[in-house]
CSV table of C-alpha atoms and ligand atoms in Angstrom, one decimal:
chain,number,residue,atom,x,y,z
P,1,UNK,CA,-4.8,-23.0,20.9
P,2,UNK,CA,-5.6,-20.9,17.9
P,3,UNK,CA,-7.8,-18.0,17.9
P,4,UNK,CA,-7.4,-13.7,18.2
P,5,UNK,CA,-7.0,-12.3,21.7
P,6,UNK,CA,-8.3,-8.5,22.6
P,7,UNK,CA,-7.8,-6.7,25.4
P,8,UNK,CA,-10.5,-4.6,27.0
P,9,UNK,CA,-12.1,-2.3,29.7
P,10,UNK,CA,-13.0,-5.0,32.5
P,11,UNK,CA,-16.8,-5.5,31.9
P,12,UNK,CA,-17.0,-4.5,28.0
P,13,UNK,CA,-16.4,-8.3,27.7
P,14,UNK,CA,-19.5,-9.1,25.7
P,15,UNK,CA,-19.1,-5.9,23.7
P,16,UNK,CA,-16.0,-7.0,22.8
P,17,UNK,CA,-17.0,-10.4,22.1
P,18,UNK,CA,-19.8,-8.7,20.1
P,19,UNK,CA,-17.5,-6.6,18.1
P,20,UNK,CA,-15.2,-9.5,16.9
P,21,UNK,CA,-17.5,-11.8,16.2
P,22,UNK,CA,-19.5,-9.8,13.4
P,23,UNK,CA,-16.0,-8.1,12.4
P,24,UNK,CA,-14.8,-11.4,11.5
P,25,UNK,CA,-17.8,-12.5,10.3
P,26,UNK,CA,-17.5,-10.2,7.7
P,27,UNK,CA,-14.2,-11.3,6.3
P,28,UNK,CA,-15.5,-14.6,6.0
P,29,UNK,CA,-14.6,-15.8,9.6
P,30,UNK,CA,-17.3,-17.6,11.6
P,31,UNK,CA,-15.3,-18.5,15.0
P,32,UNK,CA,-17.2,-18.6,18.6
P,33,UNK,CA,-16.0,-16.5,22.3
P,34,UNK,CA,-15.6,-17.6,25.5
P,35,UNK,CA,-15.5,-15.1,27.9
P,36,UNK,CA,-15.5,-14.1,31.9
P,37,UNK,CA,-16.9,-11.4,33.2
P,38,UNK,CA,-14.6,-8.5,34.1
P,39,UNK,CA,-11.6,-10.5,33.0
P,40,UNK,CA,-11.1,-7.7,30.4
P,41,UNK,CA,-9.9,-10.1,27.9
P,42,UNK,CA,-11.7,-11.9,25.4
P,43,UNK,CA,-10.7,-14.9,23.2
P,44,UNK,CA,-12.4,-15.5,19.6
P,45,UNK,CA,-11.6,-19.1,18.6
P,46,UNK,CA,-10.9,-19.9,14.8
P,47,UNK,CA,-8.4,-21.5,13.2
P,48,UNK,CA,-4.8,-20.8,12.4
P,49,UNK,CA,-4.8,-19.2,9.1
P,50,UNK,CA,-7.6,-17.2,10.3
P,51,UNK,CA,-6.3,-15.9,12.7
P,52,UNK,CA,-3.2,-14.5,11.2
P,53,UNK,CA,-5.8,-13.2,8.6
P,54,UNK,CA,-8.0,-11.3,11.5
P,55,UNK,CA,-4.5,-10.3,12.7
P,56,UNK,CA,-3.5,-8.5,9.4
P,57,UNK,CA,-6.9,-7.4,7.6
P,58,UNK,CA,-9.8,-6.3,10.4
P,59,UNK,CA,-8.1,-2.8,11.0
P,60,UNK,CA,-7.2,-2.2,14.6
P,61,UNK,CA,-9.3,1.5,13.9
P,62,UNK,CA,-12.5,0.1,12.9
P,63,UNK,CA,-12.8,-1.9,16.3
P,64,UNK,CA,-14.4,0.1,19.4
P,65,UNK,CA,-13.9,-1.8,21.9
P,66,UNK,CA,-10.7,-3.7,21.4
P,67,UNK,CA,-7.6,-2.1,22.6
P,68,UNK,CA,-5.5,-4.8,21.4
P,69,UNK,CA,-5.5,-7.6,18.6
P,70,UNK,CA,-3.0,-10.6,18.9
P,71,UNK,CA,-3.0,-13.6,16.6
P,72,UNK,CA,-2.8,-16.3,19.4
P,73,UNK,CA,-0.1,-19.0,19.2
P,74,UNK,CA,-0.4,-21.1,22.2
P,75,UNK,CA,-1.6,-21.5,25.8
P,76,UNK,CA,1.0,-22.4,28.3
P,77,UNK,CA,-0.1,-23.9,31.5
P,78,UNK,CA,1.4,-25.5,34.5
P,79,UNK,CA,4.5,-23.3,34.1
P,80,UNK,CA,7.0,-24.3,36.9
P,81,UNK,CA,8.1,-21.5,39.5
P,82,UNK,CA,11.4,-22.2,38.7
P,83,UNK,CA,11.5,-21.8,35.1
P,84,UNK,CA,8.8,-20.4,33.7
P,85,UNK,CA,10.9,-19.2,30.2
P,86,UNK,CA,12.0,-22.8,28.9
P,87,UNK,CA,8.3,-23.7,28.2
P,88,UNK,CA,7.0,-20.5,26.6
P,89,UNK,CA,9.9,-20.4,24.2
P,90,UNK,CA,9.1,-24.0,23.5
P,91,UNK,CA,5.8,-23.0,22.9
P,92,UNK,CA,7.1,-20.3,20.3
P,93,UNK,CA,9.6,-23.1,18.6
P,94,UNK,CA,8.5,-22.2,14.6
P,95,UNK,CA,7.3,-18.5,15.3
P,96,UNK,CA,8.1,-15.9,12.5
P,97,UNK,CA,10.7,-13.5,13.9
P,98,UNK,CA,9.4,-10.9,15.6
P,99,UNK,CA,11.4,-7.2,16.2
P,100,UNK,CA,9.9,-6.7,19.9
P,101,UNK,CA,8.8,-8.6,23.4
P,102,UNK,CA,5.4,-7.3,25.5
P,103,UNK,CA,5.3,-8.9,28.3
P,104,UNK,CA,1.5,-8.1,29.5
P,105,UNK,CA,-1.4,-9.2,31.5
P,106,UNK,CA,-4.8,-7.9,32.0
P,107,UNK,CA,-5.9,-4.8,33.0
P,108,UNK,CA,-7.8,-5.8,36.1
P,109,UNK,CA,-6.3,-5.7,39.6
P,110,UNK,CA,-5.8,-9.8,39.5
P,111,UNK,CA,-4.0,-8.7,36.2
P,112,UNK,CA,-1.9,-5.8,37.7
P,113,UNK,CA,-0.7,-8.2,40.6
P,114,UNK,CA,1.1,-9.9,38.0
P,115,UNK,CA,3.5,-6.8,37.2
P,116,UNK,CA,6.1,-7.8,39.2
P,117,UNK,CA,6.2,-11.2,37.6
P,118,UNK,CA,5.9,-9.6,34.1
P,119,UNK,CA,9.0,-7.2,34.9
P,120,UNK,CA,11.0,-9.9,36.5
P,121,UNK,CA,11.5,-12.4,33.2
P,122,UNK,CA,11.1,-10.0,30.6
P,123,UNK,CA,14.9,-10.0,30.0
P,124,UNK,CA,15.4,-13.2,30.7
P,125,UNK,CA,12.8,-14.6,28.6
P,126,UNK,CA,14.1,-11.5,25.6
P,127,UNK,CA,17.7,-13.5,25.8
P,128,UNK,CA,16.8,-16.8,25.3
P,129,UNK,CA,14.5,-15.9,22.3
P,130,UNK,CA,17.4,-14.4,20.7
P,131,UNK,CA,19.5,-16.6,21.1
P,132,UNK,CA,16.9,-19.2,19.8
P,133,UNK,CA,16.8,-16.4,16.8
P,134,UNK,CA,12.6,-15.7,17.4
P,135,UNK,CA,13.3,-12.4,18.6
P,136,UNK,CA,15.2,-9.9,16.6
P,137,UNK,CA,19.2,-8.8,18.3
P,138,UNK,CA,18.0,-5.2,18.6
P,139,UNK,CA,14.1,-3.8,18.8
P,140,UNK,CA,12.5,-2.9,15.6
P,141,UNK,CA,9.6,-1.6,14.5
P,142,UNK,CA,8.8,-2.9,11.6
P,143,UNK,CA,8.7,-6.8,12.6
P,144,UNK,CA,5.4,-8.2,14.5
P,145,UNK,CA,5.5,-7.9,18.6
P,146,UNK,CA,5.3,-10.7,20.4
P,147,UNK,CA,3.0,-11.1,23.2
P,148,UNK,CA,3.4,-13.0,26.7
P,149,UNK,CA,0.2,-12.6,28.7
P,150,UNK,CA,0.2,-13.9,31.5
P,151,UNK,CA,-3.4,-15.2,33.4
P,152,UNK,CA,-1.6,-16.2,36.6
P,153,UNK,CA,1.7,-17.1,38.0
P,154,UNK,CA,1.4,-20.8,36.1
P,155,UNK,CA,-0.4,-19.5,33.2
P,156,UNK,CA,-0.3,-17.5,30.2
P,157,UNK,CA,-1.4,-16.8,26.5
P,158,UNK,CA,1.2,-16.4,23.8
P,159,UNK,CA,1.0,-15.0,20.6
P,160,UNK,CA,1.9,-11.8,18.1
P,161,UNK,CA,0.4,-8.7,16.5
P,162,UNK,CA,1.2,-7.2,12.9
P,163,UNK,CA,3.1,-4.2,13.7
P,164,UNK,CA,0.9,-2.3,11.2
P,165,UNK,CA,-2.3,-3.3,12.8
P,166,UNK,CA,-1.9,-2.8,16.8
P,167,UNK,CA,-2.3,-0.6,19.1
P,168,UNK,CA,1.5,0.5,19.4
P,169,UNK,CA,2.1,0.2,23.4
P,170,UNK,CA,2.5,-2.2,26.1
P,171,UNK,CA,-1.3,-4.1,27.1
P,172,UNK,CA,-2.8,-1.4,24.6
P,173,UNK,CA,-2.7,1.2,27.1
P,174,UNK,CA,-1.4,4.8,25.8
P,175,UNK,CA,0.5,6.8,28.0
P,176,UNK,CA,-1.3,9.9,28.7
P,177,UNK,CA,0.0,13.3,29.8
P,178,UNK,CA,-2.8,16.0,30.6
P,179,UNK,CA,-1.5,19.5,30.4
P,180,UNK,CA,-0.2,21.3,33.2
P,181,UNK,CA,-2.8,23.5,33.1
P,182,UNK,CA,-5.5,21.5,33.1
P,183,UNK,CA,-8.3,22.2,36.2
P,184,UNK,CA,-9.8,18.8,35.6
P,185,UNK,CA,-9.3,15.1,35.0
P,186,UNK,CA,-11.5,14.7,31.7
P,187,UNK,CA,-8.3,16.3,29.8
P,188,UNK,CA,-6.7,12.8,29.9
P,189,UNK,CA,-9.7,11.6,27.7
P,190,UNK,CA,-9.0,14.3,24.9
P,191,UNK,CA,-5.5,14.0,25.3
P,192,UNK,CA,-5.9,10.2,24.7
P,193,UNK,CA,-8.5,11.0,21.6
P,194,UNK,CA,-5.8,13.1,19.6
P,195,UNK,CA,-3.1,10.6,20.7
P,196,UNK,CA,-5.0,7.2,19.4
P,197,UNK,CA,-7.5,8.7,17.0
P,198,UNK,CA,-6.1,11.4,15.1
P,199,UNK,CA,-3.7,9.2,11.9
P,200,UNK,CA,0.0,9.8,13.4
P,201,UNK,CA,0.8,10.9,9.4
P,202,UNK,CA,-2.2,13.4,9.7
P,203,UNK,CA,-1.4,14.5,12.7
P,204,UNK,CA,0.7,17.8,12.1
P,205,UNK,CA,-1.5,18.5,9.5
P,206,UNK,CA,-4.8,18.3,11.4
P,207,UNK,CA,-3.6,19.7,14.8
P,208,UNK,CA,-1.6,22.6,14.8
P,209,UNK,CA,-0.9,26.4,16.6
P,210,UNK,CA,-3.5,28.8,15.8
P,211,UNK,CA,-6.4,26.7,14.6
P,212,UNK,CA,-9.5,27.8,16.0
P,213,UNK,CA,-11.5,25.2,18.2
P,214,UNK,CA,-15.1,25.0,19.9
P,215,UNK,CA,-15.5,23.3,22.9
P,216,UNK,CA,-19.0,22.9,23.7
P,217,UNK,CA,-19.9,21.6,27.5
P,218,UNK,CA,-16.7,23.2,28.8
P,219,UNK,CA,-16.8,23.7,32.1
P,220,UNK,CA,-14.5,23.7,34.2
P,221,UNK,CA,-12.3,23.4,30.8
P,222,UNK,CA,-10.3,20.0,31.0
P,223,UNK,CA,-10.5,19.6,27.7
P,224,UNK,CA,-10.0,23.6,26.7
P,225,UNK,CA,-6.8,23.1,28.2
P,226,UNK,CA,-5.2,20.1,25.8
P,227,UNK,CA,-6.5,22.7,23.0
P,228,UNK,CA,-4.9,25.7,24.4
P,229,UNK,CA,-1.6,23.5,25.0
P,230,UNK,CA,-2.2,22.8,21.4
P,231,UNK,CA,-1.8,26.4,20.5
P,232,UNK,CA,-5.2,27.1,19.6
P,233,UNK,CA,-8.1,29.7,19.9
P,234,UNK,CA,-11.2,28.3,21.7
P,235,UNK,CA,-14.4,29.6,21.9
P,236,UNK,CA,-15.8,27.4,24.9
P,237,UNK,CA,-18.8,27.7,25.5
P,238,UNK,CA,-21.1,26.8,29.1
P,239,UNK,CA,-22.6,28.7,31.5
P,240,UNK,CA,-20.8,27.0,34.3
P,241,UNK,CA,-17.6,29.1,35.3
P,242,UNK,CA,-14.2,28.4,33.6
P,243,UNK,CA,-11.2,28.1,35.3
P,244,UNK,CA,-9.8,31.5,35.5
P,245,UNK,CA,-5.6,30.4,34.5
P,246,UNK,CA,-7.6,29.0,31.1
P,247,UNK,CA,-8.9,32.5,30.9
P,248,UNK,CA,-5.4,34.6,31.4
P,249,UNK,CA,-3.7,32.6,28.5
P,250,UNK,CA,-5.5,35.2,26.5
P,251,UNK,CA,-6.6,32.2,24.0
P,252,UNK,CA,-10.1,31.6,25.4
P,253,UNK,CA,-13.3,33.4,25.1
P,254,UNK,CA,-15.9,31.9,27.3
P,255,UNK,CA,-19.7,31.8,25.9
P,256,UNK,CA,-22.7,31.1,28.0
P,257,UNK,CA,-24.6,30.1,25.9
P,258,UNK,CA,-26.7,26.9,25.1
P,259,UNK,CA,-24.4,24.5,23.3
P,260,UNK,CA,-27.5,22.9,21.6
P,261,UNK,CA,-27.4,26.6,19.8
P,262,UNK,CA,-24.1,28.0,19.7
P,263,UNK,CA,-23.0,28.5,15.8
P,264,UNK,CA,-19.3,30.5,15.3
P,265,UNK,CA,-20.1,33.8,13.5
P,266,UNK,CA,-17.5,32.7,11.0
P,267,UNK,CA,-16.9,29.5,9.3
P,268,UNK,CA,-13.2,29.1,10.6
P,269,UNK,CA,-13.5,26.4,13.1
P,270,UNK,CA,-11.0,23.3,12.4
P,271,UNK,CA,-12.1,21.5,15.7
P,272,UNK,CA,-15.6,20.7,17.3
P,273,UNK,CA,-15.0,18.8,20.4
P,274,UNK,CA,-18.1,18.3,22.1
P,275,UNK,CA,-18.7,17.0,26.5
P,276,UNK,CA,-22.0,17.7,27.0
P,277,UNK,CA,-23.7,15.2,29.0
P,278,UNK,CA,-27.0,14.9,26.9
P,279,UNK,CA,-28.5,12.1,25.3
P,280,UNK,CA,-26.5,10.4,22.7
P,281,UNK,CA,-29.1,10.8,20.1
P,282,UNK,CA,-28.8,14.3,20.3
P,283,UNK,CA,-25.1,15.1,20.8
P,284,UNK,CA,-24.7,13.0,17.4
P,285,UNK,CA,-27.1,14.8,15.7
P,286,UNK,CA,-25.5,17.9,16.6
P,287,UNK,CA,-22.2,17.0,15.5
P,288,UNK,CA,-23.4,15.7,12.4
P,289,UNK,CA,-25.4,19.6,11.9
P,290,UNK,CA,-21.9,20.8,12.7
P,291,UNK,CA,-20.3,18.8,9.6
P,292,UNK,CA,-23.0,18.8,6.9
P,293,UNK,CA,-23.5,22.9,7.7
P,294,UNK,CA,-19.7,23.3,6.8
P,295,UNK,CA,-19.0,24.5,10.4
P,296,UNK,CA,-15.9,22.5,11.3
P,297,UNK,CA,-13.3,20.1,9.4
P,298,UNK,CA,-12.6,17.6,12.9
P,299,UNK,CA,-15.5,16.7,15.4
P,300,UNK,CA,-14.3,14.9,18.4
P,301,UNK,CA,-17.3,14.0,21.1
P,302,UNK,CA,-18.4,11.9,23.9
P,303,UNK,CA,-21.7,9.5,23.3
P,304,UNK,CA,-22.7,8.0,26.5
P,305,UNK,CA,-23.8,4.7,26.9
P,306,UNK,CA,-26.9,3.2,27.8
P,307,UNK,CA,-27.0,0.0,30.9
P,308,UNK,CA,-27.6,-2.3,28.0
P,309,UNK,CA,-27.0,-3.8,24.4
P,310,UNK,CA,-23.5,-1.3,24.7
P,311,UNK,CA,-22.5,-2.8,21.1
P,312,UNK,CA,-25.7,-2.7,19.1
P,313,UNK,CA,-26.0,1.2,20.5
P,314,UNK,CA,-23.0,2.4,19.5
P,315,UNK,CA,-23.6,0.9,15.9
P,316,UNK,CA,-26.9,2.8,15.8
P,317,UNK,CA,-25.1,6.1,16.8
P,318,UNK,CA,-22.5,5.3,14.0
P,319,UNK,CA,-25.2,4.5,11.5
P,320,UNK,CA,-27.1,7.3,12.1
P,321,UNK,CA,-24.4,9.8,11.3
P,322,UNK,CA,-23.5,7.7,8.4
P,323,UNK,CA,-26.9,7.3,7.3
P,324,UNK,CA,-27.3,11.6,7.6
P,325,UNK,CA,-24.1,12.3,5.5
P,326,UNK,CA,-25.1,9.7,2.8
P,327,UNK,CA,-28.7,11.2,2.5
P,328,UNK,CA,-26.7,14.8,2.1
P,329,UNK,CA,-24.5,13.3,-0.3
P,330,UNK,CA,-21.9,14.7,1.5
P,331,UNK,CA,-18.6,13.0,0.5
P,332,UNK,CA,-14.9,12.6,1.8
P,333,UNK,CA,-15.4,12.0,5.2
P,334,UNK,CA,-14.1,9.3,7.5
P,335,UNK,CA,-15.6,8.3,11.3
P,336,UNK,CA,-13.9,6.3,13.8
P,337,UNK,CA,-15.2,5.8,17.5
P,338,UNK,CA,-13.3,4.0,20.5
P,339,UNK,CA,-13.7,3.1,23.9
P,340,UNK,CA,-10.4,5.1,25.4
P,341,UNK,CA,-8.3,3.5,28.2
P,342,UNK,CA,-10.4,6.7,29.6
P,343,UNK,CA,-13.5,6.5,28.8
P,344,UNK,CA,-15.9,4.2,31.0
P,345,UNK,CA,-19.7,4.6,30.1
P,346,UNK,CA,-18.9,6.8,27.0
P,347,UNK,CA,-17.4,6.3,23.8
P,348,UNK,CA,-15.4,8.5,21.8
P,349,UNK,CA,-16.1,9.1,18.3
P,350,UNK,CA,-13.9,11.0,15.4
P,351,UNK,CA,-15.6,12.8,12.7
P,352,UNK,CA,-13.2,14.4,10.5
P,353,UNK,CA,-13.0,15.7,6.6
P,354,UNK,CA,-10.4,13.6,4.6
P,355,UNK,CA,-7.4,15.6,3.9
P,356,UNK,CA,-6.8,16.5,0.4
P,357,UNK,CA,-4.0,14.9,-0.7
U,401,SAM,C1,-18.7,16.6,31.8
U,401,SAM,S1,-18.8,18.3,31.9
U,401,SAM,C2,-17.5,18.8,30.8
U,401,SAM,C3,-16.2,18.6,31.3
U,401,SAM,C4,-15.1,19.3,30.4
U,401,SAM,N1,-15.0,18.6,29.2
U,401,SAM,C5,-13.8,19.3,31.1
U,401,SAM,O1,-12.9,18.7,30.6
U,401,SAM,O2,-13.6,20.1,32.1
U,401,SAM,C6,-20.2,18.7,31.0
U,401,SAM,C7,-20.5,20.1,30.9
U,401,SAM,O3,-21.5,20.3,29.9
U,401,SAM,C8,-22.2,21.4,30.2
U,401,SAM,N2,-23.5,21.4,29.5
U,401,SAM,C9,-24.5,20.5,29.6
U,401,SAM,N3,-25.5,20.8,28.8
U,401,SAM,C10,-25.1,22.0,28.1
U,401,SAM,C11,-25.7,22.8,27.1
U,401,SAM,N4,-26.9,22.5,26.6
U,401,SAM,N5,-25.0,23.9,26.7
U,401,SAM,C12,-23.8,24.2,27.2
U,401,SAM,N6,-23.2,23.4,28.1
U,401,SAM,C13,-23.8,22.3,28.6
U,401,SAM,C14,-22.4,21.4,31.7
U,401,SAM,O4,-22.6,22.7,32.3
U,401,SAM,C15,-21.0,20.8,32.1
U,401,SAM,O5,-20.1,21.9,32.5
């Protein structure tokens, strides 16, 4: 079997599908998808070369809805009970060395029932591609990862992404820790955003103690807190109440005031981060006033997404930001936008300044 795999939120299949299909399209790439609902993976059949192509030139960034990309090697099915590692390292016989092993299946709860299976022959299955010298003797980071994903007990999908191009954890999940202080859940979701979003070699750079920040929609301040654990000054502004331990860290003033309105007094704001449940039109519209008025340097904001046609929305959002700041001849700005492990009927997008180098 030859082909890209991506992992995704169970039900984004067909946005997913979507995605990859004019992605690769555009380097060339005409392949077809097959895929099951809610299995929250998706397979995008090409050939060989191809794939390893997709694998090292479609940038992991640009894609919304993929959290992974694996160049797929083979399918292994019927894979006896009592040794299921002599097949898939059969099936890898040939493989470039790779410098690390995921063992993974899909996120779904057919997926997680698998864990235990996943755990159990990790090492196992690590030795003997060692010692068949497809696996480097220590873990590196610089070689591809190999992937095992496994569909069932008798089944799974093998294959490898470019270290430079992948999402850098296990099943393409981040591991998320919202601050302490945090009165709500929705801090996980900016939490994630500077974790995945934000360039690691930009990231002391662009986030950093005593920036200023607006949080607009901040009630009951989830995502005031991951700013304040930042070390930043927030001006949050909602007229719902803010949790009052938010309030006595002294970094916090709390404007109620109509977020649609709100403008700092001073232009010293490095981040915008924007929850307002409003329509997605408008909170983009907003951000994009924010940038092209010289207001803030980093925009990070929710853009909730309609029942249907989830891909071809989110690239009308995209293009009409893009589309404002070309008409403004505004230049030196990049834009991302992903569907988080913690987002569900949102997107996240990234609107940020490019640093000076
Ligand atoms: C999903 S909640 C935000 C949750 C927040 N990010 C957190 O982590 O706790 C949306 C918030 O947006 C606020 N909101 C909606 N429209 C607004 C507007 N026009 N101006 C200011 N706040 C608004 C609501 O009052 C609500 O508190």
């Amino acid at each position: 079997m030859s082909g890209v795999l991506l992992y995704c939120r169970a039900g984004f299949e067909s946005e997913c599908a979507a995605e990859i299909q004019e992605k690769a399209a555009a380097l060339g790439i005409y392949g077809y998808c097959k895929t099951q609902p809610d299995s929250a993976v998706v397979v995008f059949h090409c050939k060989d070369e191809e794939a390893d192509h997709i694998g090292r030139k479609l940038s992991i960034q640009q894609l919304v809805f993929a959290r992974q990309l694996i160049v797929l090697v083979a399918e292994c099915n019927d894979l006896p009970v009592d040794d299921r590692v002599s097949p898939l390292v059969a099936a890898l016989d040939g493989m470039q060395l790779c410098g690390k092993l995921w063992v993974e299946s899909a996120d779904t709860n057919a997926g997680r029932s698998l864990s235990a299976l996943c755990k159990g022959i990790t090492n196992p299955l690590r030795k003997a591609l060692r010692t068949k010298e497809l696996l480097t003797p220590q873990e590196v980071d610089n070689r591809p990862v190999l992937h095992v994903m496994f569909r069932s007990t008798s089944s799974a999908l093998v294959g490898y992404s470019y270290s430079y191009n992948h999402a850098p954890y296990i099943m393409g999940i981040p591991r998320i820790r919202a601050p302490k202080l945090s009165p709500s859940r929705s801090a996980a979701k900016l939490a994630e955003a500077f974790k995945v979003m934000v360039p690691a070699q930009e990231l002391e750079q662009r986030v950093s103690s005593g920036m200023n920040a607006v949080d607009l929609g901040a009630c009951p301040g989830g995502w005031t807190s991951v700013l304040v654990a930042q070390g930043m000054m927030v001006s949050a502004v909602d007229n719902g109440a803010i949790d009052e331990k938010l309030m006595e860290t002294g970094q916090v003033t709390h404007y109620r005031e109509d977020g649609f309105v709100f403008r700092p007094k001073r232009r010293n704001v490095q981040w915008l981060v924007c929850d307002m449940v409003e329509k997605p039109v408008r909170v983009a519209h907003l951000m994009t006033d924010w940038f092209l008025e010289g207001y803030c340097e980093n925009a990070i904001f929710n853009l909730k997404l309609p029942m249907k046609k989830r891909y071809a929305a989110v690239q009308q959002y995209l293009e009409a930001i893009k589309e404002r700041l070309y008409e403004a001849e505004m230049r030196g700005w990049e834009l991302t936008a992903r569907h988080l492990y913690h987002d569900r009927e949102e997107v996240t997008v990234y609107l940020r300044k490019k640093l000076k180098s």
